PDB file of C-alpha atoms in Angstrom:
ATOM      1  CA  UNK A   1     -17.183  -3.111  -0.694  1.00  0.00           C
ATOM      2  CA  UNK A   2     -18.287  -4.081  -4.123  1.00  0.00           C
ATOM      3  CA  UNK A   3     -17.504  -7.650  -5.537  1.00  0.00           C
ATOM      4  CA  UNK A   4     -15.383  -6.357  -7.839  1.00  0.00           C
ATOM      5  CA  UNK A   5     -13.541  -4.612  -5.814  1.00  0.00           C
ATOM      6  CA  UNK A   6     -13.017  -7.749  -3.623  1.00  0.00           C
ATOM      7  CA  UNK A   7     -12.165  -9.591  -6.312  1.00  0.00           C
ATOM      8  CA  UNK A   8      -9.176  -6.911  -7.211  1.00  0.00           C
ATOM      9  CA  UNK A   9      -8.059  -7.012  -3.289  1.00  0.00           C
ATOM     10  CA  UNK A  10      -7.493 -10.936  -3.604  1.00  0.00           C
ATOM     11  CA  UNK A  11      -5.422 -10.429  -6.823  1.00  0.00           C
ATOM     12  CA  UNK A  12      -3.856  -8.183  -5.658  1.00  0.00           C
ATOM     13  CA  UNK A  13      -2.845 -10.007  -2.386  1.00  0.00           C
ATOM     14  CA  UNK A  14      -1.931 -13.221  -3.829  1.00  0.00           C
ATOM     15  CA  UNK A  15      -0.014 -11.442  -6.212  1.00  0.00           C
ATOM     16  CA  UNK A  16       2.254  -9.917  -3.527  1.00  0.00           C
ATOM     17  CA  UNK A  17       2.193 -13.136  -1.316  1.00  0.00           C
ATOM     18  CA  UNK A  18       3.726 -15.013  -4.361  1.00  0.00           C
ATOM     19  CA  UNK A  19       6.501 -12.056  -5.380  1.00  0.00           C
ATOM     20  CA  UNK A  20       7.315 -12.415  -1.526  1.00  0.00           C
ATOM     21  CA  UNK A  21       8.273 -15.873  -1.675  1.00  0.00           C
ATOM     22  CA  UNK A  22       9.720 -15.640  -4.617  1.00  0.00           C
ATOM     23  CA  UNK A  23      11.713 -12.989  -3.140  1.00  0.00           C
ATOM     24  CA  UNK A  24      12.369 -14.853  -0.137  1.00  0.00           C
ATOM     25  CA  UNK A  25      13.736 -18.279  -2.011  1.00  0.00           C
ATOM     26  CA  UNK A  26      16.395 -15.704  -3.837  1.00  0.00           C
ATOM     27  CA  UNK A  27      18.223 -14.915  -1.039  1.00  0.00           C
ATOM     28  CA  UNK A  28      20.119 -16.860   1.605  1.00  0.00           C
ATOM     29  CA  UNK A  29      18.211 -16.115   4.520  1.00  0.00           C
ATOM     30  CA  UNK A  30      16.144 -18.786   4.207  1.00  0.00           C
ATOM     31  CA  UNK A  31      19.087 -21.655   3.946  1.00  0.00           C
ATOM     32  CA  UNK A  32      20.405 -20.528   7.450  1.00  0.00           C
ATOM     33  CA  UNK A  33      17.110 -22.713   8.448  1.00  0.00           C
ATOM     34  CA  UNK A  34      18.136 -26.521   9.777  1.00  0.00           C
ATOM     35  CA  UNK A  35      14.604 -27.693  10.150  1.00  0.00           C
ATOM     36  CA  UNK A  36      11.526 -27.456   7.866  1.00  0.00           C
ATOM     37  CA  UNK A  37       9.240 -26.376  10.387  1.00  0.00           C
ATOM     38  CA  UNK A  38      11.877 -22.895  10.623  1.00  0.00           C
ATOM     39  CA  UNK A  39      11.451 -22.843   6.729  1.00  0.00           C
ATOM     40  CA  UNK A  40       7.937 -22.902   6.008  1.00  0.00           C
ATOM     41  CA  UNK A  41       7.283 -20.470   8.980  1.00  0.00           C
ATOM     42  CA  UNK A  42      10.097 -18.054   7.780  1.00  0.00           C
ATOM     43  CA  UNK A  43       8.544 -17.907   3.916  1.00  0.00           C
ATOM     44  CA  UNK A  44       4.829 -17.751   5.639  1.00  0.00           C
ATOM     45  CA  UNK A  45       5.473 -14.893   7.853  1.00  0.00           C
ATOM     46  CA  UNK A  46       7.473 -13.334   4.644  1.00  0.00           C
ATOM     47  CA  UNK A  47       4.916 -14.238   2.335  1.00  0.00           C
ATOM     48  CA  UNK A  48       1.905 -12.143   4.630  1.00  0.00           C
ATOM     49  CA  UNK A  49       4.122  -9.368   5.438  1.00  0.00           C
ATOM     50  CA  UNK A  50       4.619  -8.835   1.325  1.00  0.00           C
ATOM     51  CA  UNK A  51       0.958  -9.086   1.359  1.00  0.00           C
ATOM     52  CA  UNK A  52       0.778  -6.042   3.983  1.00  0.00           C
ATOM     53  CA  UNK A  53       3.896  -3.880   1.465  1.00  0.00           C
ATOM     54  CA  UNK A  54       1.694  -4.866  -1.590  1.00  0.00           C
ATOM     55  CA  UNK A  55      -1.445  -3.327  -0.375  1.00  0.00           C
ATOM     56  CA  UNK A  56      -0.110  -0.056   1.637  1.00  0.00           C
ATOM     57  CA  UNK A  57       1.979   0.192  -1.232  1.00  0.00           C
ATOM     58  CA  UNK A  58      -1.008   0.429  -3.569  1.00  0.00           C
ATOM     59  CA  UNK A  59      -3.425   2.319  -2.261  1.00  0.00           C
ATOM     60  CA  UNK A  60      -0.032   4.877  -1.509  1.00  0.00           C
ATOM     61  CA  UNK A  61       0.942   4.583  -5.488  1.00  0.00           C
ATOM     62  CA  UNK A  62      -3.284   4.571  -6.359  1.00  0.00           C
ATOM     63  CA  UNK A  63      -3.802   8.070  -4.351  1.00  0.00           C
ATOM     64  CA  UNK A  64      -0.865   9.649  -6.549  1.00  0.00           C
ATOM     65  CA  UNK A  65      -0.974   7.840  -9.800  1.00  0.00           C
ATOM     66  CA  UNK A  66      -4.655   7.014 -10.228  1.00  0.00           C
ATOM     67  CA  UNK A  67      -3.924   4.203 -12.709  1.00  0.00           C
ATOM     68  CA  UNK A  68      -4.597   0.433 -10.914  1.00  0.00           C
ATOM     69  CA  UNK A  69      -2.427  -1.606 -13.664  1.00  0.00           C
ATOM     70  CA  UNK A  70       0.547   0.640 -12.946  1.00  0.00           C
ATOM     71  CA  UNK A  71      -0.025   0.895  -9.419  1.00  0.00           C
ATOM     72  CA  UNK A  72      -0.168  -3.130  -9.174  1.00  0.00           C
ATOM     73  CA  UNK A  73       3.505  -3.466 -10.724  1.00  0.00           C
ATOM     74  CA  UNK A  74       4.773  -0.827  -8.239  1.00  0.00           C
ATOM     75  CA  UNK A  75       2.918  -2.561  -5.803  1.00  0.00           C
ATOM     76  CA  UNK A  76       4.285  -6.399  -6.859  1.00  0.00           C
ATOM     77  CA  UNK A  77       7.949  -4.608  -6.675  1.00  0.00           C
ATOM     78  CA  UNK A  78       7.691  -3.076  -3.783  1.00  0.00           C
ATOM     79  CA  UNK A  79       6.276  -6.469  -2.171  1.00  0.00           C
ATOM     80  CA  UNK A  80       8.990  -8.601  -3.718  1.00  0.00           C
ATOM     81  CA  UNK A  81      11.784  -5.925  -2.529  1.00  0.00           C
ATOM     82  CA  UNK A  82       9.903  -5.152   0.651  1.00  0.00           C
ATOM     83  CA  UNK A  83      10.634  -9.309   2.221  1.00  0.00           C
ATOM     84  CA  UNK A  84      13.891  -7.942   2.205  1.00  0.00           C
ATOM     85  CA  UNK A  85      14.494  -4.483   3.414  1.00  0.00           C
ATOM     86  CA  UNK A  86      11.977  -5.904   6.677  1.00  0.00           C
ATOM     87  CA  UNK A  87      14.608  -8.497   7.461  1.00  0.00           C
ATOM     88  CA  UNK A  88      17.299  -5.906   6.921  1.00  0.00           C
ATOM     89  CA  UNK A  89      15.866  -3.518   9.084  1.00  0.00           C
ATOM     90  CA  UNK A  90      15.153  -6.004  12.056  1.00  0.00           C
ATOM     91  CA  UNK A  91      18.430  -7.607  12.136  1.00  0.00           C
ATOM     92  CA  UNK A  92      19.473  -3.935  11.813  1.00  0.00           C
ATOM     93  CA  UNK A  93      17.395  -3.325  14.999  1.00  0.00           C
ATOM     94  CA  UNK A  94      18.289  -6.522  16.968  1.00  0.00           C
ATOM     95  CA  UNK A  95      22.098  -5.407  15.981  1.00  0.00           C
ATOM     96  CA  UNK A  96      21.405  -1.925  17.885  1.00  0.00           C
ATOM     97  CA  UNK A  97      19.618  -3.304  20.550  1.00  0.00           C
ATOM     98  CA  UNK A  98      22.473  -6.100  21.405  1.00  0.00           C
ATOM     99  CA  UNK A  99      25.174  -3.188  20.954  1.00  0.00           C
ATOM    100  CA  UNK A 100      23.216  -1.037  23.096  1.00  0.00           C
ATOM    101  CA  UNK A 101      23.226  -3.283  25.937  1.00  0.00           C
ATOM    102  CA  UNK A 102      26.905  -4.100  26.171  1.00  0.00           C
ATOM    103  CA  UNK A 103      27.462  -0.389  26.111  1.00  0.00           C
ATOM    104  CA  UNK A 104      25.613  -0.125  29.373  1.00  0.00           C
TER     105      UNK A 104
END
């Protein structure tokens, strides 16, 4: 991996940490937290799984688009939106899974 490659990788990956915190103070999930410990933890975890969006994201919008300053907008989008339809889709899950039980 060339340096500047590296150097594009970090960008790009604090980029998408910071749009998924940002996301993450928007909305109301995070106030449900009582303690500060649960709120740090809850924007941390958010914050590297926007990292994760951001870069499959990229390299997914790079392989069609072939143009990186385009590609890291859709990529800073996607991680900002992204916080939120993971939380959707797990308490989506966790919903199914508790229904699923009390039907058996």
């Amino acid at each position: 991996m060339k340096l500047d490659d590296l150097i594009f990788t970090s960008i790009l990956a604090i980029i998408s940490f910071i749009a998924g915190i940002i996301g993450l103070i928007n909305r109301a999930e995070h106030k449900t937290k009582e303690r500060l410990k649960d709120k740090l933890l809850f924007i941390g975890f958010g914050g590297v799984s926007s990292v994760l969006i951001g870069l499959i994201t990229y390299e997914i919008s790079f392989y069609f688009l072939q143009n990186q300053r385009l590609c890291l907008a859709i990529s800073a989008f996607c991680a900002w939106m992204g916080t939120r339809l993971l939380l959707e889709a797990q308490t989506r899950a966790l919903d199914f899974i508790k229904n699923y039980k009390k039907e058996n």
